[in-house]
XYZ file of C-alpha atoms in Angstrom:
704
model
C 69.813 -29.583 33.411
C 69.090 -26.265 35.215
C 71.766 -24.759 37.465
C 71.601 -25.807 41.100
C 70.199 -23.443 43.737
C 73.774 -23.150 45.122
C 75.023 -22.005 41.718
C 72.256 -19.429 41.452
C 73.074 -18.138 44.987
C 76.710 -17.818 44.089
C 75.825 -15.822 41.020
C 73.617 -13.582 43.093
C 76.504 -12.948 45.388
C 78.869 -12.092 42.473
C 81.037 -15.230 42.985
C 82.446 -16.843 39.929
C 82.919 -20.580 39.260
C 86.342 -20.495 40.733
C 84.973 -19.133 44.055
C 86.249 -15.564 43.561
C 84.015 -12.712 44.582
C 83.867 -9.680 42.284
C 83.388 -6.591 44.525
C 82.171 -4.554 41.519
C 79.514 -7.182 40.503
C 76.311 -5.477 39.424
C 73.122 -6.567 37.811
C 71.233 -4.400 35.322
C 68.007 -5.183 37.113
C 66.954 -6.608 40.424
C 63.351 -7.732 40.459
C 61.417 -8.209 43.666
C 58.578 -10.735 43.461
C 58.263 -14.173 41.963
C 54.626 -14.013 40.736
C 53.486 -13.811 37.133
C 54.495 -10.204 36.629
C 57.878 -10.554 38.280
C 59.028 -13.700 36.454
C 57.517 -12.271 33.252
C 59.786 -9.209 33.743
C 62.774 -11.471 34.411
C 62.184 -13.473 31.231
C 61.675 -10.269 29.156
C 64.810 -8.674 30.524
C 66.922 -11.768 30.099
C 65.969 -12.313 26.516
C 66.958 -8.686 25.757
C 70.401 -9.501 26.963
C 70.108 -7.613 30.351
C 71.925 -9.016 33.433
C 68.898 -9.876 35.522
C 68.267 -11.158 39.041
C 64.877 -11.849 40.756
C 64.290 -12.719 44.431
C 61.036 -13.998 45.919
C 60.712 -14.147 49.712
C 58.522 -17.304 49.621
C 57.987 -19.384 46.451
C 57.176 -18.744 42.865
C 53.462 -17.924 42.524
C 52.914 -18.285 46.323
C 50.375 -15.433 46.342
C 47.738 -14.203 43.866
C 49.384 -15.969 40.910
C 48.445 -19.427 42.111
C 44.971 -18.414 43.314
C 43.409 -17.163 40.133
C 40.298 -18.265 38.358
C 42.524 -20.129 35.919
C 41.231 -18.303 32.955
C 43.199 -16.679 30.056
C 40.569 -14.372 28.794
C 39.790 -11.031 27.274
C 36.857 -10.450 29.598
C 33.527 -10.917 27.884
C 31.731 -9.021 30.655
C 34.118 -6.090 30.250
C 33.223 -5.928 26.584
C 29.544 -5.731 27.500
C 30.276 -2.844 29.893
C 32.348 -1.105 27.252
C 29.376 -1.139 24.771
C 26.664 -0.310 27.454
C 28.657 2.566 28.854
C 30.306 3.644 25.553
C 33.669 3.243 27.273
C 36.542 3.279 24.785
C 39.183 2.564 27.515
C 37.321 -0.494 28.512
C 37.168 -1.642 24.973
C 40.930 -1.094 24.553
C 41.574 -3.271 27.674
C 39.573 -6.134 26.198
C 41.294 -5.884 22.797
C 44.662 -5.904 24.457
C 43.724 -8.929 26.629
C 42.497 -10.888 23.524
C 45.833 -10.193 21.782
C 47.752 -11.518 24.804
C 45.454 -14.514 25.063
C 46.693 -15.547 21.657
C 50.366 -15.087 22.614
C 49.705 -16.971 25.946
C 48.314 -20.088 24.253
C 51.186 -20.159 21.688
C 54.148 -19.922 24.034
C 53.011 -22.739 26.439
C 50.621 -24.901 24.452
C 50.771 -27.749 26.953
C 49.736 -25.507 29.918
C 47.183 -23.210 28.223
C 44.276 -24.394 26.194
C 40.960 -23.437 24.547
C 37.853 -23.942 26.794
C 34.283 -23.633 25.551
C 32.099 -21.797 28.016
C 28.315 -21.933 27.977
C 26.028 -19.099 28.876
C 22.627 -20.733 29.703
C 19.701 -18.460 28.661
C 16.307 -18.437 30.431
C 14.606 -15.528 28.606
C 13.942 -15.467 24.854
C 14.988 -11.894 24.303
C 18.414 -12.542 25.751
C 19.337 -15.146 22.985
C 19.982 -12.380 20.240
C 21.501 -10.124 22.897
C 24.146 -12.639 24.015
C 24.630 -14.045 20.541
C 25.628 -10.543 19.170
C 27.833 -10.070 22.171
C 29.660 -13.337 21.601
C 30.164 -12.599 17.994
C 31.468 -9.224 18.831
C 33.938 -10.855 21.179
C 35.108 -13.156 18.271
C 35.337 -10.194 15.921
C 37.376 -8.128 18.363
C 39.969 -10.952 18.524
C 40.394 -10.828 14.705
C 42.851 -13.259 13.251
C 43.816 -14.265 16.851
C 40.296 -15.539 17.637
C 39.770 -19.028 19.030
C 37.082 -21.298 17.827
C 33.843 -19.409 16.850
C 30.982 -18.903 19.256
C 27.589 -20.518 18.450
C 24.009 -20.901 19.633
C 22.763 -24.193 21.214
C 19.166 -25.213 21.285
C 17.586 -26.201 24.597
C 17.931 -29.895 23.665
C 21.497 -29.575 22.690
C 22.423 -27.530 25.769
C 20.926 -30.284 28.096
C 22.825 -32.986 26.175
C 26.123 -31.060 26.509
C 25.495 -30.031 30.175
C 23.001 -32.529 31.678
C 23.284 -30.973 35.052
C 21.562 -27.713 33.927
C 18.283 -26.503 35.321
C 15.811 -27.405 32.551
C 12.410 -25.889 33.568
C 12.967 -22.374 32.205
C 15.935 -23.034 29.923
C 15.438 -21.564 26.342
C 18.885 -22.304 24.935
C 22.586 -21.358 25.349
C 25.414 -19.467 23.763
C 28.825 -21.061 23.733
C 31.868 -18.963 23.337
C 35.624 -19.793 23.712
C 38.322 -18.532 26.058
C 41.546 -19.776 27.375
C 42.395 -21.655 30.597
C 45.573 -22.750 32.222
C 47.345 -24.167 35.290
C 48.458 -20.949 36.827
C 51.228 -21.991 39.200
C 52.723 -24.444 36.794
C 52.704 -21.616 34.248
C 54.498 -19.404 36.726
C 57.162 -22.076 37.445
C 57.673 -22.568 33.707
C 58.199 -18.888 33.200
C 60.745 -18.882 36.076
C 62.584 -21.962 34.578
C 62.654 -20.326 31.165
C 64.050 -17.066 32.547
C 66.811 -19.135 34.306
C 67.453 -21.023 30.997
C 67.876 -17.606 29.257
C 70.500 -16.509 31.800
C 68.561 -14.800 34.668
C 69.268 -15.483 38.330
C 65.779 -16.355 39.689
C 65.695 -17.471 43.344
C 62.757 -18.320 45.568
C 62.984 -18.182 49.460
C 65.247 -15.068 49.317
C 63.781 -11.900 50.719
C 64.676 -8.247 50.535
C 65.234 -6.834 53.976
C 66.548 -3.421 53.025
C 66.849 -1.166 49.939
C 70.322 0.502 49.581
C 70.657 4.160 48.700
C 73.405 6.580 47.801
C 73.645 10.182 46.718
C 72.233 10.439 43.156
C 74.811 10.259 40.360
C 72.454 9.742 37.460
C 69.354 11.638 36.266
C 70.619 14.669 38.218
C 68.140 17.523 37.897
C 65.582 15.433 36.018
C 61.960 16.100 37.078
C 60.577 13.590 39.500
C 63.937 12.384 40.902
C 65.194 13.218 44.300
C 68.697 13.628 45.820
C 69.179 9.920 46.427
C 69.033 6.817 44.253
C 68.752 3.122 44.837
C 71.802 1.056 44.023
C 70.805 -2.408 45.358
C 69.318 -4.323 48.274
C 70.264 -6.329 51.256
C 68.700 -9.803 50.898
C 68.313 -12.824 53.215
C 68.136 -16.522 52.324
C 65.088 -17.465 54.371
C 66.275 -21.138 54.582
C 69.747 -20.552 56.004
C 69.403 -16.976 57.416
C 72.443 -15.735 55.546
C 72.348 -12.009 54.474
C 74.321 -10.238 51.737
C 74.131 -7.186 49.448
C 73.167 -7.281 45.852
C 74.033 -4.307 43.599
C 71.774 -3.306 40.686
C 71.452 -0.372 38.347
C 67.637 -0.594 38.710
C 65.096 -2.190 41.030
C 61.616 -3.281 40.054
C 58.884 -3.827 42.625
C 56.593 -6.561 41.277
C 55.180 -7.832 44.611
C 51.487 -7.663 43.849
C 49.453 -7.008 46.967
C 52.536 -6.466 49.007
C 54.001 -3.713 46.937
C 53.321 -1.057 49.586
C 55.780 -2.679 51.969
C 58.558 -2.336 49.504
C 57.483 1.205 48.688
C 57.730 2.066 52.343
C 61.279 0.566 52.429
C 62.035 3.033 49.634
C 60.245 6.172 50.831
C 59.575 5.698 54.451
C 56.705 4.357 56.708
C 54.570 7.508 55.981
C 54.346 6.556 52.279
C 50.682 6.536 51.222
C 49.389 3.108 50.385
C 48.057 2.543 46.869
C 46.845 -1.083 47.055
C 43.074 -1.581 47.426
C 42.959 -5.326 48.031
C 39.958 -7.373 46.807
C 39.356 -10.877 47.773
C 38.269 -13.524 45.237
C 37.132 -16.921 46.717
C 37.024 -20.150 44.793
C 35.758 -23.550 45.710
C 36.568 -26.999 44.238
C 33.848 -29.588 43.646
C 34.017 -33.171 42.362
C 34.104 -33.609 38.563
C 30.578 -34.995 38.273
C 29.127 -31.464 38.687
C 30.282 -30.467 35.262
C 31.181 -31.931 31.841
C 34.894 -32.640 31.361
C 35.354 -30.215 28.531
C 32.926 -27.347 28.948
C 32.606 -24.545 31.476
C 29.685 -22.356 32.381
C 29.234 -18.607 33.030
C 26.403 -17.040 34.967
C 26.493 -13.351 34.157
C 23.490 -12.491 36.363
C 23.957 -13.747 39.897
C 21.601 -12.651 42.689
C 23.801 -9.676 43.551
C 24.949 -8.790 40.034
C 28.425 -10.460 40.262
C 29.621 -12.977 37.621
C 30.332 -16.563 38.552
C 32.329 -19.169 36.605
C 31.841 -22.928 36.827
C 34.881 -24.598 35.058
C 36.484 -28.003 34.627
C 39.996 -27.845 35.883
C 42.597 -30.511 36.608
C 39.975 -33.268 36.708
C 37.695 -31.384 39.206
C 35.335 -28.398 38.955
C 36.223 -24.853 40.043
C 33.524 -22.402 40.938
C 33.859 -18.706 41.783
C 34.613 -15.948 42.283
C 33.551 -13.385 44.830
C 34.813 -9.872 44.786
C 34.943 -8.137 48.156
C 37.257 -5.756 50.019
C 39.817 -7.407 52.216
C 43.163 -6.824 53.985
C 46.548 -7.852 52.708
C 47.393 -11.226 54.149
C 50.159 -13.594 52.981
C 47.819 -16.574 53.556
C 44.277 -15.335 53.090
C 41.502 -17.750 54.230
C 38.078 -18.114 52.503
C 35.172 -17.183 54.672
C 32.108 -19.411 55.147
C 29.807 -16.681 53.892
C 31.694 -16.501 50.591
C 31.705 -20.247 50.202
C 27.940 -20.559 50.983
C 27.195 -17.763 48.528
C 28.989 -19.571 45.718
C 27.159 -22.808 46.645
C 23.781 -20.996 46.494
C 24.559 -19.425 43.141
C 25.736 -22.728 41.684
C 22.492 -24.421 42.938
C 20.398 -21.802 41.026
C 21.535 -22.995 37.580
C 21.828 -26.737 38.365
C 18.962 -29.157 38.142
C 16.836 -29.213 41.358
C 17.587 -32.889 41.722
C 21.309 -32.178 42.094
C 22.046 -31.041 45.681
C 25.348 -29.176 46.066
C 26.237 -29.642 49.662
C 28.944 -27.974 51.833
C 30.378 -31.437 52.237
C 31.011 -31.659 48.493
C 33.545 -28.852 48.676
C 36.969 -30.585 48.599
C 39.057 -27.367 48.745
C 38.497 -23.632 48.915
C 40.858 -20.689 48.773
C 40.975 -16.909 48.615
C 43.182 -14.826 46.314
C 43.974 -11.158 46.734
C 43.595 -9.057 43.592
C 45.841 -6.033 43.928
C 43.663 -3.197 42.638
C 45.711 0.040 42.851
C 45.432 3.774 42.886
C 47.995 5.765 40.801
C 49.928 7.922 43.247
C 50.827 10.271 40.302
C 47.184 10.877 39.287
C 45.164 13.905 40.168
C 42.417 11.741 41.618
C 44.407 9.388 43.837
C 41.178 7.745 45.097
C 40.203 6.300 41.706
C 41.346 2.743 41.009
C 43.467 2.004 37.964
C 41.497 -0.186 35.564
C 44.273 -2.245 34.172
C 47.791 -1.752 35.388
C 50.114 1.141 36.266
C 53.857 1.784 36.346
C 55.216 4.312 38.815
C 58.840 5.504 39.444
C 59.637 6.967 42.924
C 62.000 9.830 43.537
C 64.673 7.330 44.506
C 64.137 5.313 41.365
C 62.049 2.355 42.599
C 60.070 1.132 39.596
C 56.691 -0.310 40.752
C 54.521 -2.334 38.392
C 50.984 -2.965 39.845
C 47.571 -4.123 38.855
C 46.665 -6.082 35.741
C 45.760 -9.787 35.471
C 47.271 -13.083 34.581
C 46.250 -12.845 30.841
C 48.223 -9.624 30.358
C 51.309 -10.437 32.347
C 53.504 -10.527 29.249
C 52.477 -7.102 27.960
C 52.845 -5.693 31.463
C 56.450 -7.102 31.652
C 57.252 -5.750 28.264
C 56.022 -2.232 29.180
C 57.879 -2.441 32.521
C 61.250 -3.366 30.962
C 60.804 -0.689 28.240
C 60.476 1.823 31.128
C 63.313 0.365 33.113
C 65.647 0.695 30.064
C 64.728 4.323 29.764
C 64.858 5.217 33.467
C 67.975 3.265 34.312
C 69.887 3.931 31.042
C 70.296 0.201 30.318
C 71.818 -1.136 27.151
C 69.765 -4.161 25.887
C 71.253 -6.267 23.062
C 67.936 -6.746 21.268
C 64.250 -5.983 21.330
C 61.448 -7.805 23.239
C 60.937 -11.243 21.885
C 58.525 -12.823 24.380
C 55.663 -13.213 22.004
C 57.821 -15.856 20.153
C 59.742 -17.328 23.137
C 58.455 -20.835 23.940
C 58.421 -21.723 27.568
C 60.339 -24.762 28.736
C 58.493 -27.990 28.002
C 56.920 -26.605 24.756
C 59.530 -27.415 22.146
C 58.953 -31.122 21.489
C 55.398 -31.427 23.080
C 52.424 -32.673 21.136
C 48.925 -33.484 22.255
C 49.530 -37.205 21.664
C 52.738 -37.376 23.621
C 50.990 -39.030 26.497
C 50.525 -42.145 24.392
C 54.263 -42.623 24.064
C 54.658 -42.036 27.723
C 52.251 -44.952 28.404
C 54.124 -47.176 25.890
C 57.570 -46.375 27.199
C 56.990 -46.230 30.941
C 53.850 -48.317 31.532
C 51.988 -45.332 33.073
C 48.248 -45.224 33.621
C 46.447 -43.089 31.017
C 45.293 -40.311 33.317
C 48.780 -40.087 34.837
C 50.524 -39.865 31.412
C 48.060 -37.192 30.276
C 48.660 -35.268 33.514
C 52.368 -35.331 33.079
C 52.098 -34.343 29.470
C 49.703 -31.466 30.220
C 51.717 -30.110 33.105
C 55.334 -30.700 32.163
C 55.234 -30.731 28.364
C 58.223 -32.389 26.866
C 59.824 -32.517 30.319
C 57.338 -35.185 31.203
C 59.900 -37.609 29.840
C 62.317 -36.642 32.494
C 59.663 -36.735 35.335
C 58.684 -40.268 34.205
C 62.232 -41.418 34.655
C 61.872 -40.514 38.372
C 58.879 -42.811 38.764
C 59.063 -45.894 41.017
C 57.814 -49.303 40.082
C 54.374 -50.075 41.533
C 54.882 -53.798 42.014
C 51.493 -54.366 40.243
C 50.602 -55.944 36.958
C 49.518 -52.553 35.741
C 50.518 -49.758 35.864
C 54.142 -50.738 35.864
C 55.565 -47.408 36.959
C 54.088 -44.417 38.766
C 53.212 -44.678 42.454
C 50.550 -42.092 43.327
C 50.574 -39.627 46.160
C 46.801 -39.821 46.724
C 44.149 -42.193 45.386
C 41.961 -40.669 42.713
C 44.503 -38.036 41.674
C 47.278 -38.413 39.022
C 50.116 -36.860 41.076
C 53.098 -39.098 41.456
C 55.851 -39.504 44.105
C 58.167 -39.014 41.181
C 56.953 -35.394 40.938
C 58.110 -34.657 44.423
C 61.656 -35.798 43.542
C 61.605 -33.810 40.254
C 60.272 -30.745 42.086
C 63.213 -30.770 44.393
C 65.902 -31.634 41.912
C 64.801 -29.643 38.960
C 62.278 -26.937 40.037
C 63.806 -25.508 43.239
C 61.025 -26.780 45.681
C 62.421 -26.308 49.149
C 59.357 -26.824 51.411
C 56.471 -29.258 51.534
C 54.055 -26.375 50.694
C 56.084 -25.563 47.602
C 55.240 -29.161 46.344
C 51.694 -29.676 47.519
C 50.441 -26.231 46.456
C 52.554 -25.044 43.468
C 54.546 -27.910 41.812
C 51.548 -30.247 42.160
C 48.083 -28.807 42.750
C 46.892 -31.340 45.300
C 46.244 -28.761 48.030
C 44.085 -26.814 45.628
C 42.104 -29.823 44.558
C 41.497 -31.752 47.767
C 42.810 -30.475 51.114
C 41.943 -33.693 53.023
C 43.679 -35.894 50.448
C 46.678 -33.595 50.553
C 46.821 -33.809 54.284
C 46.861 -37.677 54.075
C 49.628 -37.527 51.454
C 51.702 -35.047 53.462
C 53.854 -37.498 55.503
C 54.977 -39.255 52.282
C 55.810 -36.004 50.558
C 57.894 -34.979 53.605
C 59.650 -38.392 53.686
C 60.699 -38.060 50.028
C 61.849 -34.437 50.431
C 63.847 -35.412 53.595
C 65.825 -37.912 51.563
C 66.430 -35.363 48.786
C 67.301 -32.494 51.074
C 68.807 -34.230 54.138
C 66.183 -33.180 56.668
C 66.260 -34.514 60.196
C 63.251 -35.537 62.246
C 62.859 -32.080 63.668
C 62.755 -30.454 60.245
C 60.315 -33.021 58.937
C 57.963 -32.349 61.838
C 58.193 -28.592 61.289
C 57.375 -29.125 57.557
C 54.274 -31.137 58.419
C 53.119 -28.397 60.899
C 53.684 -25.622 58.413
C 51.781 -27.530 55.719
C 48.917 -28.238 58.067
C 48.633 -24.397 58.770
C 48.673 -23.743 54.951
C 45.953 -26.313 54.415
C 43.762 -24.357 56.840
C 43.739 -21.660 54.112
C 42.624 -24.280 51.560
C 39.333 -25.031 53.339
C 40.561 -27.692 55.804
C 39.076 -27.486 59.287
C 41.193 -27.249 62.465
C 39.383 -30.402 63.613
C 40.677 -32.328 60.605
C 44.247 -31.299 61.201
C 44.020 -32.343 64.897
C 42.490 -35.734 64.007
C 45.333 -36.497 61.613
C 48.518 -37.260 63.471
C 50.878 -36.654 60.542
C 53.602 -38.880 61.918
C 56.778 -38.944 59.874
C 58.668 -42.124 59.260
C 62.206 -42.337 60.625
C 63.743 -44.281 57.788
C 63.408 -44.399 53.987
C 63.366 -47.855 52.364
C 66.493 -48.452 50.314
C 66.707 -50.774 47.266
C 69.707 -53.028 46.789
C 71.948 -52.340 43.800
C 70.386 -55.117 41.802
C 66.881 -53.955 42.656
C 67.757 -50.350 41.704
C 69.093 -51.571 38.360
C 66.027 -53.798 37.806
C 63.567 -51.036 38.461
C 65.408 -48.765 35.989
C 64.755 -51.282 33.252
C 62.671 -49.820 30.310
C 63.010 -46.291 31.466
C 65.554 -43.456 31.233
C 67.579 -41.913 33.965
C 67.520 -38.044 33.965
C 71.232 -37.986 33.024
C 70.487 -40.143 29.996
C 67.666 -37.841 28.926
C 69.979 -34.877 29.105
C 72.737 -36.736 27.205
C 70.355 -37.813 24.380
C 68.896 -34.261 24.156
C 72.411 -32.768 23.952
C 73.451 -35.101 21.053
C 70.191 -34.510 19.245
C 70.457 -30.619 19.547
C 74.021 -30.725 18.299
C 72.771 -32.342 15.106
C 69.634 -30.247 14.871
C 71.553 -27.371 13.141
C 68.518 -25.504 11.902
C 66.742 -25.748 15.267
C 63.502 -26.983 13.781
C 63.162 -29.824 16.310
C 64.019 -32.578 13.892
C 67.136 -34.228 12.376
C 67.791 -35.962 9.021
C 68.013 -39.698 8.433
C 71.810 -39.241 7.999
C 72.099 -37.394 11.292
C 69.974 -39.975 12.969
C 72.563 -42.599 12.158
C 75.387 -40.307 13.398
C 73.436 -39.820 16.668
C 73.099 -43.495 17.234
C 76.855 -43.967 16.502
C 77.743 -41.208 18.899
C 75.765 -42.844 21.661
C 77.319 -46.297 21.037
C 74.271 -47.842 19.529
C 75.453 -50.277 16.739
C 72.854 -50.870 14.066
C 73.055 -52.087 10.508
C 71.878 -49.667 7.755
C 68.881 -51.844 7.124
C 67.951 -51.837 10.766
C 68.317 -48.016 10.928
C 66.071 -47.647 7.909
C 63.506 -50.023 9.554
C 63.660 -48.015 12.737
C 63.087 -44.769 10.812
C 60.122 -46.286 9.071
C 58.736 -47.473 12.339
C 58.833 -44.177 14.247
C 58.474 -41.609 11.432
C 54.655 -41.993 11.325
C 53.991 -38.689 9.699
C 56.365 -39.551 6.819
C 58.231 -36.384 7.136
C 61.591 -37.958 6.256
C 63.101 -36.509 9.410
C 63.137 -37.657 13.111
C 61.834 -35.642 16.050
C 63.184 -35.985 19.515
C 60.282 -37.989 20.801
C 60.772 -40.337 17.890
C 64.517 -40.480 18.532
C 63.851 -41.398 22.164
C 61.469 -44.165 21.107
C 64.200 -45.964 19.240
C 66.554 -45.643 22.178
C 63.818 -46.879 24.539
C 63.555 -50.032 22.410
C 67.306 -50.558 22.409
C 67.499 -50.077 26.153
C 64.630 -52.481 26.778
C 66.226 -55.190 24.657
C 69.621 -54.777 26.282
C 68.179 -54.800 29.818
C 66.288 -58.014 29.219
C 69.460 -59.860 28.534
C 71.730 -58.003 31.052
C 69.514 -58.418 34.027
C 68.069 -61.966 33.391
C 69.494 -63.058 36.723
C 67.663 -60.322 38.547
C 64.449 -61.179 36.880
C 64.894 -64.790 38.093
C 65.151 -63.495 41.677
C 61.732 -61.798 41.230
C 59.687 -64.835 40.122
C 57.167 -64.159 42.833
C 56.435 -60.775 41.298
C 55.597 -61.135 37.600
C 56.909 -58.373 35.420
C 55.266 -57.094 32.347
C 57.059 -55.122 29.541
C 55.957 -51.556 29.061
C 55.125 -52.262 25.425
C 51.886 -53.766 26.681
C 50.370 -50.291 26.643
C 46.870 -51.337 27.586
C 48.027 -53.389 30.531
C 46.249 -56.460 29.137
C 47.418 -59.904 28.167
């Protein structure tokens, strides 16, 4: 169970559990910015034993980190440029990114995955050219390579990707890169940092940087007469302000880093961000195979375009054009139409991609930067750069999602040196699994179906976006009242997002606004803006119950969310046509109904209790307990079983014959016990519901 927001706020204020404020309370590091780089820095610092705080004025990944191409890649096109231009620096960037790609896929295996990407070839001479390039990409990855690239004949390419233009197709090269759900990854990083002891707060903004006469690094080159010692921050929900002291401050605000730099050095500070806009569109899933993407390296103007399956839909993009810094960038019609034209060029002529097929569109700002310390300040930094101001503000800028971990490691290394910090250990983030990874497996969704009576696509969605925490999310699910599925009321038809996810987001993932939920805890806003608009009143109603909103606050949340959806491709006309009325009351179940609907699924507190008992017995932390400890765990939880029954239970759940019990297997036994008990205990309640036939969740196919 993560600490509450109130607990985190108290810790940020230096108030202990007894309510006493320590006037000398000081963090080692205060990080500004809750995107990939910021939370990556928080996790790195916390795992080194540093006292770490992070504040984000909006929500985790509210900016660029939720608006990426969703790839975890080395950059196959950058490798081509490295060879063509004999550019060793470009080569090193690709090599580093490929190394980080491997770490990325290991620490969050449920969120990041291999994706085959096809390069369709329409000229014979390009077949050996791209084949050699793909093999060089594999070779550069070394032992950390994903599946090997290969050539596909024309016939095989058409079978794999039937939507392809066939008239001039000669064949295709398929190579492998990584893909992920970016905002869910960002949230997982934040939750892991909190788990490791960091104070990570969204909706808290820095309003002023605090300075004092320099007492450290006196006379050192590059440092001025003043130094930063903290910041004044504001809770954007309540408006409360207070000071936070820290030995060092890290500016990891992406496109907005110049605003923080001006707080530090004055409004005349020269800006270093050269923002570039990348527009993406979402199309229905029938435009692409479910498990293969496509790369067009030669668009009409020389830019590269990706066409990728993502979250049950198809993402196409990206553009790359100069823009201005905007907290809510909006995609332009010209960019959307350019993507549609380019997509049409490599799809079969009988497939018409229309503007009306676009279910969502968004623009992300890539913060390209100039190094203020370089001789040529007009030149853009190719990867990332770290800069320390005269007052000691450490700014990390540039880079990309794939290399966030390496950037964070380098940033914390620099912070330790500049601020004379005393870590208790080295960087361990290449081995630190993110929350949700420890007990997750690719087949976990099957047990979710069996235990909770969820639809297959819903169970897969929960498994792939929450990892082993999907068990807890499922316990928040309401009964559908249908024959099948038994649990899991959807927010929008055709999408696997559940009402339960809204409750979980508020209670366990610090979601405080409707936009937090529709855009970054779930991805409905990114997948279908219209469907999201229609689901909005229900999202707000659920959050109102959880957070105690009145009618005025509910109406404000709907209006704010409507404005946000305009940046997701929704038209003003659509928002005006949709009234977005909020209901005044929330239906309340009777005590008996509540008990009945809890049958055959766990309460969040039960999950935590079971995990606590399991972890206490898992002394070697390998994710499994012995047969003897299994019996102890059952006894501790008050489950009375004969030795023969325990042996039978072990044989039933230990399907890999390892002789030990993993947490998911342990939970399976407890689910069966709970189901048997509830059938007896609530027989009277069942009788009251004869008009609504109930089916046990062990009918995993929903049939008779």
